Amino acid sequence: MPSYEGRLELTWTNKHLRLLAHDDGSYEWMPASDFRVAEVRLLHNAGSVGKVAPEWDRAKDNLLIRGDALNALTSLIELPEFAREYVGKVKLAYLDPPFNTQQSFLQYDDALEHSVWLTMMRDRLAQVKTLLAPDGSIWVHCDDSEQAYLKVMMDELFQRENFVANIIWEKFTTRENRTDISTSHDYIIVYAVNRHLWKRNLLPFGEEQVERYSNPDNDPRGPWSSLPIHAKAGPGRRKEQFYTIALPSGRKIDPPPGRCWLYVEERFKELVADNRIWFGPDGNNAPRVKKFLAEVSQGLVPKTLWLGDEVGTTGTAKAEILALFPQSPPFATPKPEALLQRIVQIGSNPGDIVLDCFLGSGTTAAVAHKMGRRWIGIERSGETVNTYAVPRLTKVINGEDQGGITKTAGWTGGGGFRLLEVAPSMFEEQGGQVFLSSWATNSRLAEATAAQLHYDYEHDPPFCGRRGHSRLAVVDGLVNESVVRVLIKALGESERLLVCGTAIDPAARDIARELRPGSSVRKIPQSILQEYRQGMLWVQQSLPLATADDSEVSTPAEVTV
Ligand SMILES: C[S@@+](CC[C@H](N)C(=O)[O-])C[C@H]1O[C@@H](n2cnc3c(N)ncnc32)[C@H](O)[C@@H]1O
């Protein structure tokens, strides 16, 4: 037997590397172990609108996060305060990233090098996957610029067997006559986290479907439509399915050639007795079985073709934004609320958590809010957040947004959200050496350190964090024997100590271990940076990556404080 190895995968330049997202929207290649991509950022409060939870419970609020999607998603996964609330709990993720059309829009640029775009997407999709619930789904919007590549990459990340559908959305109903073939659609690629666990909702009947039901015989069970009661004859059919039926008019009929009746005679008679068989107004038509509107399944199975007439077009979306912000230049690439309504309807139920990490003007959050879902929206551009997303969601909460799906969802206002900001790095590099940033050396040092070490930040002097039985203390200065003694004295009986200091007296380590076994003393930021280098490679845990060879990318020089 010959042996085979290898698997189908998409490869691209620098696939094994990560990208550092710069504030200006550009990306820089980095090895995964570099602190600049491995660091966990804090999420700082930047305000709130409407009704929100007390600050200690802020993770439970609807969250609008200003910052790069990867930083924000990593914070939601790694900061215990948010991880408890979101890891494995997001029911629906809709992502509408820049499609890589090589264009420049008023609010953002959409022109990345191909492999940069793929890496940018892979790393964010991997984090979204960690946040998704086992019965959740992810919907990624794109066009032909990257659709084929994205599909293969998502096969690798989410597994091919979890692919659900590639939806075609008719975004333009008009024709572009200046091109060879006029593009009229986008794609929305849908994967379940686990195809066996995912249960989609049906779509509500529209007027068109309801109009197909009527009640010509005034049946007290209400409107009905009817279906023929014959089926193809062949293997598996019983001889009892072939018989002659006498119609109420007296005419006798047999099943059409090559067909048999759906029901054996006894069952057919039961249906007739229950007035479920329709022989036409004169009792002379071939029998049909009645399907009552009240008894059919609760809606329609979604199809892959979504027409602009049903869910809106880009024109609809622009008009929605203009109605909200008549004074501002319209956001360049909004999606219509009805499109999001259909996605949210199929993929989630009231109370579920919906995530969009390329939020733009805030359509997903607005629709999720109006439909009674909880939501997280992440957007990199501060200007887009301030000009569109925050004012739009504020109007939704105040009941001042009368457009989009407001009427069909029966929305009148209420609720609230928190605005969070991805904090700057806690490190700074100068002349090849890494220092603690000035913002992280003052009162925020404890919070920043707790985040990197996965401790719950808890202001309970002399401690500032807790993880199981371990208490964390952070000292912006020297940790010596007497500091350790004071801290150990403050510990509970079964607790251990982790004390971090910007300078360490070596004797402090021994005394900590001796006084409370299991306790330790660490120098920051060196020990944290060291941990990143030694392979806290978060993406590699969830991605089947090629072995990383980081050698051609320089790692930061020795660290000193
Ligand atoms: C196509 S638009 C989303 C439009 C949105 N669906 C709507 O209805 O308004 C893409 C958005 O992603 C944002 N974006 C691009 N790269 C990002 C990143 N790395 N992190 C977070 N947001 C990003 C852009 O600023 C832009 O607002």
XYZ file of C-alpha atoms and ligand atoms in Angstrom:
588
model
C 0.000 0.000 0.000
C 1.569 3.349 -0.913
C 1.432 5.833 1.949
C 0.284 9.378 1.354
C 0.892 12.470 3.384
C -0.009 16.142 3.280
C -3.332 17.909 3.192
C -5.074 20.473 1.105
C -4.204 23.938 2.291
C -3.721 27.454 1.058
C -0.183 28.721 1.478
C 0.960 32.289 1.189
C 4.027 34.423 1.818
C 4.801 34.738 5.550
C 1.865 32.529 6.533
C 3.753 31.543 9.695
C 4.167 35.149 10.860
C 1.840 37.589 12.607
C 1.022 41.211 11.882
C 1.345 44.166 14.170
C -1.534 46.571 13.496
C -0.393 50.197 13.512
C -2.722 53.054 14.405
C -2.606 54.441 10.856
C -4.208 51.245 9.519
C -0.971 49.688 8.208
C 0.405 46.288 9.272
C 3.949 45.087 9.996
C 5.189 41.474 9.912
C 6.287 40.075 13.296
C 7.155 36.666 14.722
C 4.363 35.346 16.948
C 6.641 35.489 19.984
C 7.275 39.226 19.677
C 5.811 41.040 22.680
C 4.200 43.576 20.367
C 1.826 40.935 19.006
C 1.702 38.601 22.025
C 0.888 41.302 24.587
C -2.622 41.406 26.044
C -4.025 44.933 25.966
C -6.287 46.356 28.653
C -9.726 47.651 27.768
C -10.134 51.132 29.233
C -13.556 52.660 29.910
C -14.318 55.504 27.517
C -17.951 56.210 28.349
C -21.408 54.698 28.277
C -24.834 55.394 26.802
C -28.195 54.446 28.319
C -28.602 51.856 31.018
C -25.414 49.925 31.877
C -24.264 47.564 34.634
C -22.077 48.795 37.539
C -18.437 49.091 36.551
C -17.358 45.895 38.320
C -19.797 44.009 36.093
C -19.048 45.982 32.917
C -18.246 42.857 30.869
C -21.963 42.032 30.847
C -22.896 45.218 28.962
C -23.236 45.613 25.223
C -19.727 46.647 24.204
C -18.540 49.033 21.545
C -14.754 48.684 21.461
C -12.543 51.222 19.730
C -9.332 49.616 18.492
C -7.842 46.999 16.217
C -9.995 43.866 16.004
C -7.164 41.491 16.898
C -6.160 43.434 19.989
C -9.768 43.719 21.142
C -10.614 40.052 20.461
C -7.455 38.939 22.283
C -8.409 41.093 25.270
C -11.891 39.520 25.348
C -10.261 36.085 25.369
C -7.369 36.715 27.755
C -8.653 39.173 30.367
C -10.447 36.935 32.886
C -13.138 39.569 33.464
C -14.243 39.304 29.810
C -13.192 35.707 29.132
C -15.750 34.426 31.668
C -18.488 36.257 29.819
C -17.509 35.597 26.207
C -15.151 32.678 25.525
C -17.282 29.957 23.919
C -20.436 32.046 24.353
C -20.878 34.173 21.233
C -23.749 32.740 19.189
C -23.307 34.656 15.971
C -20.374 36.483 14.406
C -20.908 38.633 11.300
C -17.727 40.109 9.826
C -17.757 42.680 7.050
C -14.032 43.400 6.644
C -12.421 45.552 3.982
C -12.736 43.257 0.919
C -9.268 44.145 -0.431
C -10.742 45.801 -3.489
C -7.564 47.919 -3.897
C -9.708 51.044 -3.491
C -9.534 53.885 -1.053
C -12.774 54.882 0.656
C -13.426 58.147 2.435
C -13.317 56.511 5.870
C -10.720 53.740 5.306
C -8.253 52.248 2.821
C -8.960 48.874 1.265
C -5.708 47.989 -0.422
C -3.545 45.434 1.359
C -0.982 43.158 -0.179
C -2.683 39.762 -0.742
C -0.764 37.822 1.913
C -1.140 40.663 4.423
C -4.925 40.549 3.928
C -4.999 36.759 4.376
C -2.893 36.895 7.540
C -4.926 39.811 8.894
C -8.127 37.818 8.373
C -6.788 34.468 9.594
C -5.611 35.847 12.907
C -8.887 37.629 13.614
C -10.991 34.651 12.490
C -8.994 32.359 14.789
C -9.794 34.593 17.754
C -13.455 34.857 16.778
C -13.552 31.049 16.684
C -12.389 30.922 20.316
C -15.218 33.247 21.295
C -17.916 31.355 19.389
C -20.273 28.977 21.183
C -20.193 25.302 20.158
C -23.636 25.826 18.569
C -22.674 29.182 17.036
C -21.978 30.289 13.483
C -19.792 32.775 11.624
C -20.839 34.783 8.558
C -18.105 36.555 6.587
C -19.002 39.122 3.937
C -16.675 39.478 0.922
C -16.586 39.874 -2.846
C -14.600 38.321 -5.667
C -11.427 40.165 -4.640
C -10.720 37.461 -2.026
C -13.743 35.102 -1.883
C -12.044 31.998 -3.285
C -9.000 32.366 -1.024
C -11.065 33.174 2.046
C -13.219 30.062 1.508
C -10.175 27.760 1.401
C -8.647 29.480 4.423
C -11.883 29.138 6.346
C -12.088 25.454 5.393
C -8.750 25.050 7.146
C -9.766 27.038 10.189
C -13.362 25.887 10.679
C -13.156 22.491 8.871
C -14.790 21.827 5.557
C -17.562 19.734 7.060
C -18.751 22.787 9.007
C -19.304 24.850 5.868
C -22.985 25.789 5.641
C -23.466 27.970 2.557
C -22.076 30.734 0.383
C -24.883 33.259 0.202
C -25.242 35.518 -2.805
C -26.508 38.976 -1.859
C -27.787 41.118 -4.732
C -26.187 44.411 -3.746
C -27.041 46.321 -6.947
C -30.183 45.985 -9.013
C -28.852 48.462 -11.553
C -26.484 47.581 -14.435
C -22.976 49.028 -14.847
C -22.634 49.525 -18.600
C -18.968 50.599 -18.594
C -17.631 47.154 -17.703
C -17.437 43.717 -19.374
C -19.779 41.954 -16.993
C -21.640 44.021 -14.440
C -21.190 42.720 -10.883
C -24.425 42.670 -8.956
C -23.618 40.606 -5.871
C -21.426 40.048 -2.804
C -20.860 36.782 -0.957
C -21.538 35.893 2.665
C -19.642 32.723 3.594
C -21.274 30.837 6.456
C -19.686 28.221 8.723
C -21.090 26.569 11.813
C -18.672 25.922 14.654
C -20.070 22.397 14.613
C -22.539 21.507 11.864
C -24.159 18.840 14.092
C -24.833 21.266 16.942
C -25.868 24.333 14.959
C -29.611 24.853 14.636
C -30.653 27.614 12.283
C -33.945 29.455 12.656
C -36.464 29.578 9.831
C -37.440 32.836 8.179
C -40.852 34.268 8.948
C -43.480 33.930 6.227
C -43.768 37.023 4.090
C -47.081 38.322 2.748
C -46.423 36.503 -0.511
C -46.312 33.117 1.240
C -49.337 33.835 3.433
C -51.296 34.820 0.305
C -50.886 31.253 -0.971
C -53.198 30.054 1.822
C -56.986 30.412 1.596
C -60.103 28.858 3.110
C -62.614 28.051 0.323
C -64.573 25.569 2.516
C -64.542 27.726 5.686
C -62.586 25.093 7.583
C -62.564 26.116 11.298
C -58.813 25.291 11.405
C -58.175 28.348 9.254
C -56.468 28.990 5.885
C -54.838 26.095 4.074
C -53.074 25.239 0.846
C -53.143 21.776 -0.740
C -50.761 19.221 -2.234
C -51.375 16.234 -4.526
C -51.546 12.886 -2.735
C -49.745 10.738 -5.297
C -46.055 9.787 -5.388
C -43.685 7.927 -7.692
C -44.346 4.173 -7.642
C -41.230 2.083 -7.124
C -39.176 0.145 -4.580
C -40.383 0.619 -1.027
C -44.004 1.237 -2.008
C -46.687 -1.153 -0.695
C -49.366 -2.822 -2.771
C -51.926 -1.220 -0.414
C -50.982 2.155 -1.977
C -52.614 1.144 -5.267
C -56.411 1.345 -5.097
C -59.329 3.113 -6.731
C -60.774 6.221 -5.079
C -64.429 7.157 -5.498
C -64.761 10.957 -5.593
C -67.785 12.631 -3.886
C -69.147 13.303 -7.391
C -69.258 9.532 -7.994
C -66.369 9.555 -10.505
C -63.703 6.895 -9.818
C -59.974 7.502 -10.220
C -56.743 5.504 -9.946
C -53.247 6.938 -9.300
C -51.732 8.478 -12.492
C -49.519 6.105 -14.557
C -46.236 5.242 -12.762
C -47.584 6.728 -9.499
C -49.245 5.372 -6.346
C -51.234 7.066 -3.562
C -49.246 8.570 -0.686
C -51.479 6.889 1.895
C -52.804 3.354 2.295
C -56.593 3.216 1.911
C -57.319 3.073 5.639
C -55.258 6.224 6.334
C -56.816 7.973 3.340
C -60.299 7.312 4.779
C -59.230 8.750 8.156
C -58.041 11.934 6.426
C -61.321 12.196 4.503
C -63.266 11.767 7.767
C -61.171 14.589 9.316
C -61.986 16.861 6.331
C -58.278 17.003 5.381
C -58.794 15.898 1.792
C -60.000 18.423 -0.802
C -61.820 17.178 -3.903
C -62.361 20.642 -5.429
C -65.446 22.877 -5.127
C -67.645 20.340 -6.965
C -66.194 17.208 -5.353
C -64.974 16.065 -8.744
C -61.229 16.895 -8.693
C -58.303 14.535 -7.964
C -57.867 14.445 -4.164
C -55.343 16.792 -2.514
C -54.261 16.917 1.126
C -54.788 20.175 3.026
C -51.802 21.826 4.773
C -53.064 24.308 7.351
C -51.112 27.547 7.846
C -51.436 27.075 11.598
C -49.886 23.593 11.426
C -47.041 23.994 8.943
C -43.550 24.557 10.296
C -43.049 28.019 11.708
C -41.389 29.543 8.664
C -39.318 29.216 5.535
C -36.000 27.461 5.039
C -33.484 30.166 4.019
C -32.133 29.981 0.461
C -28.674 30.976 -0.793
C -29.939 33.709 -3.134
C -30.872 36.923 -1.294
C -32.411 39.494 -3.572
C -32.177 43.233 -3.094
C -35.978 43.448 -3.109
C -36.065 41.263 0.013
C -33.095 42.473 2.082
C -32.142 45.815 0.558
C -29.199 46.882 -1.594
C -26.187 49.132 -1.011
C -28.503 51.957 -2.122
C -30.911 51.073 0.695
C -28.034 51.067 3.178
C -26.743 54.462 2.044
C -30.271 55.906 2.314
C -30.518 54.551 5.885
C -27.239 56.235 6.842
C -28.241 59.506 5.158
C -31.543 59.518 7.043
C -29.593 59.142 10.307
C -26.862 61.660 9.463
C -28.140 64.112 6.856
C -25.282 66.525 7.606
C -22.307 64.103 7.378
C -20.792 62.578 4.254
C -22.354 59.085 4.112
C -20.306 56.161 5.434
C -18.800 54.514 2.334
C -19.753 50.866 2.702
C -22.719 50.343 5.042
C -24.942 47.280 4.789
C -28.753 47.458 4.864
C -30.426 46.727 8.187
C -32.778 44.169 6.557
C -29.760 42.138 5.419
C -28.443 41.984 8.972
C -31.939 41.296 10.281
C -32.097 38.146 8.194
C -28.665 36.976 9.376
C -29.452 37.719 13.025
C -32.840 35.968 12.643
C -31.314 32.794 11.171
C -28.300 32.616 13.467
C -29.451 33.739 16.917
C -32.305 34.083 19.403
C -33.237 36.935 21.740
C -30.660 37.249 24.536
C -27.858 35.648 22.458
C -24.552 37.453 21.923
C -23.796 38.817 18.444
C -20.257 39.929 17.486
C -18.987 42.145 14.655
C -15.291 43.058 14.729
C -15.369 45.318 11.630
C -18.312 47.369 12.837
C -18.090 50.387 10.516
C -21.194 52.562 10.911
C -22.674 50.141 13.481
C -25.319 48.300 11.410
C -24.847 44.917 13.116
C -25.021 46.406 16.605
C -28.070 48.544 15.738
C -29.939 45.547 14.301
C -28.900 43.188 17.112
C -30.054 45.781 19.654
C -33.429 46.284 17.970
C -33.868 42.489 17.860
C -33.187 42.001 21.569
C -29.736 40.422 21.253
C -26.640 41.349 23.266
C -23.807 42.624 21.111
C -20.098 43.405 20.830
C -18.922 45.744 18.071
C -15.254 46.483 17.368
C -14.055 49.243 15.046
C -10.511 50.479 14.454
C -11.260 53.971 13.197
C -11.912 56.402 16.029
C -13.472 58.800 13.563
C -15.957 56.190 12.307
C -16.848 55.281 15.896
C -17.395 58.907 16.877
C -19.127 60.069 13.685
C -21.374 57.078 12.965
C -21.430 54.144 15.391
C -21.830 55.972 18.727
C -24.432 58.528 17.526
C -26.331 55.834 15.604
C -26.530 53.474 18.588
C -27.412 56.382 20.859
C -30.383 57.151 18.591
C -31.410 53.473 18.704
C -31.335 53.513 22.512
C -33.229 56.807 22.727
C -35.883 55.514 20.314
C -34.950 58.287 17.852
C -34.018 56.014 14.958
C -37.196 55.422 12.972
C -35.425 53.894 9.946
C -34.092 50.463 8.956
C -35.869 47.607 10.730
C -37.251 49.738 13.576
C -40.883 49.194 12.561
C -40.677 45.511 11.567
C -38.810 44.737 14.799
C -41.316 46.786 16.830
C -38.426 48.747 18.366
C -39.233 51.749 20.565
C -35.953 52.336 22.451
C -34.171 51.234 25.634
C -31.034 49.474 26.880
C -27.515 50.837 26.676
C -23.889 50.107 25.862
C -20.387 50.762 27.101
C -17.667 52.334 25.011
C -14.279 50.729 25.670
C -10.915 51.553 24.222
C -8.048 49.173 23.516
C -5.275 50.551 25.750
C -1.873 51.378 24.299
C 0.944 48.863 24.714
C 2.394 48.611 28.221
C 5.847 48.415 26.639
C 7.987 50.868 24.764
C 11.087 50.141 22.741
C 13.897 52.658 22.620
C 17.264 51.981 21.052
C 16.628 48.219 20.966
C 15.689 48.088 24.646
C 12.204 47.503 26.012
C 10.826 49.651 28.818
C 7.517 49.901 30.599
C 5.415 52.643 29.003
C 4.992 55.717 31.149
C 1.223 55.123 31.445
C 1.849 51.610 32.756
C 4.398 52.608 35.410
C 2.051 54.681 37.482
C -1.294 53.616 38.891
C -2.013 51.353 35.895
C 1.029 49.072 36.392
C -0.927 46.635 38.565
C -3.809 46.407 36.118
C -1.542 45.970 33.100
C 0.543 43.297 34.832
C -2.538 41.383 35.980
C -3.753 41.332 32.377
C -0.522 39.858 31.021
C -0.441 37.186 33.727
C -4.144 36.277 33.377
C -5.057 37.344 36.903
C -8.437 38.877 37.655
C -7.680 42.511 38.429
C -8.946 43.179 41.956
C -8.055 46.307 43.907
C -7.688 44.849 47.429
C -4.481 46.353 48.895
C -1.836 45.135 49.251
C -3.000 42.777 46.496
C -4.252 43.642 43.031
C -5.169 40.346 41.463
C -6.410 36.843 42.069
C -6.205 33.581 40.147
C -7.548 30.616 42.101
C -5.544 30.475 45.347
C -2.824 32.764 44.054
C -2.817 36.485 44.996
C -0.921 39.009 42.919
C 0.931 42.053 44.248
C 2.685 44.537 41.962
C 5.331 46.933 43.220
C 6.560 49.855 41.133
C 9.980 49.702 42.805
C 12.148 47.272 44.765
C 10.798 43.993 46.118
C 13.010 42.960 49.052
C 12.713 40.651 52.060
C 10.622 43.031 54.140
C 8.124 43.649 51.312
C 7.696 39.882 50.937
C 7.161 39.420 54.703
C 4.429 42.086 54.774
C 2.661 40.541 51.798
C 2.820 36.961 53.058
C 1.386 38.095 56.387
C -1.625 39.526 54.547
C -2.339 36.247 52.687
C -5.197 33.941 53.642
C -4.283 30.520 55.022
C -4.479 28.563 51.780
C -3.195 31.343 49.539
C 0.093 31.737 47.677
C 1.827 34.917 46.574
C 3.058 36.159 43.224
C 4.805 39.485 43.675
C 6.087 41.438 40.685
C 8.478 44.360 41.014
C 10.392 46.616 38.689
C 13.522 45.779 40.782
C 14.174 42.603 42.773
C 16.504 41.838 45.702
C 17.550 38.174 45.070
C 17.001 37.351 48.770
C 13.304 38.125 48.307
C 12.862 35.020 46.138
C 14.178 32.634 48.801
C 12.197 34.133 51.618
C 8.957 34.005 49.578
C 9.441 30.296 48.834
C 10.421 29.548 52.423
C 7.577 31.432 54.127
C 4.810 30.259 51.774
C 5.769 27.351 49.484
C 4.506 27.866 45.934
C 5.032 31.620 46.134
C 7.266 33.458 43.682
C 8.871 36.804 42.889
C 9.165 38.124 39.324
C 10.832 41.084 37.715
C 8.697 43.068 35.297
C 8.622 43.610 32.429
C 11.428 41.098 31.704
C 9.659 37.987 32.949
C 6.569 38.786 30.902
C 8.558 39.456 27.746
C 10.484 36.243 28.340
C 7.242 34.311 28.571
C 6.117 35.646 25.209
C 9.405 34.629 23.639
C 9.229 31.150 25.095
C 6.117 30.470 23.105
C 2.940 31.936 24.421
C 1.832 31.534 20.825
C -1.852 31.975 21.096
C -2.635 31.473 17.427
C -0.703 28.251 17.197
C -3.020 26.717 19.765
C -5.987 27.064 17.451
C -4.388 26.967 14.010
C -2.752 24.135 12.104
C 0.238 26.273 11.149
C 3.435 25.370 9.408
C 6.418 25.290 11.784
C 7.405 28.850 12.446
C 10.818 29.983 11.336
C 11.105 33.431 12.771
C 14.784 33.785 12.113
C 14.556 36.435 9.440
C 12.579 38.786 11.654
C 14.573 40.431 14.381
C 13.404 40.001 17.973
C 13.886 42.884 20.390
C 17.281 43.219 21.987
C 17.931 42.435 25.647
C 15.529 44.030 28.000
C 16.486 46.438 30.691
C 14.461 48.690 32.904
C -16.837 47.246 5.155
S -16.707 48.248 6.534
C -17.960 47.635 7.609
C -19.286 48.238 7.321
C -20.384 47.822 8.268
N -20.827 46.492 8.041
C -21.561 48.762 8.183
O -22.679 48.326 7.912
O -21.356 49.962 8.369
C -15.217 47.694 7.277
C -14.825 48.409 8.539
O -13.761 47.703 9.144
C -12.896 48.626 9.771
N -11.593 47.949 9.960
C -10.649 47.705 9.026
N -9.617 47.025 9.579
C -9.912 46.848 10.883
C -9.239 46.218 11.967
N -8.036 45.662 11.821
N -9.838 46.211 13.170
C -11.064 46.769 13.340
N -11.743 47.400 12.354
C -11.172 47.431 11.132
C -12.859 49.793 8.819
O -12.435 50.976 9.492
C -14.314 49.828 8.351
O -15.055 50.726 9.135
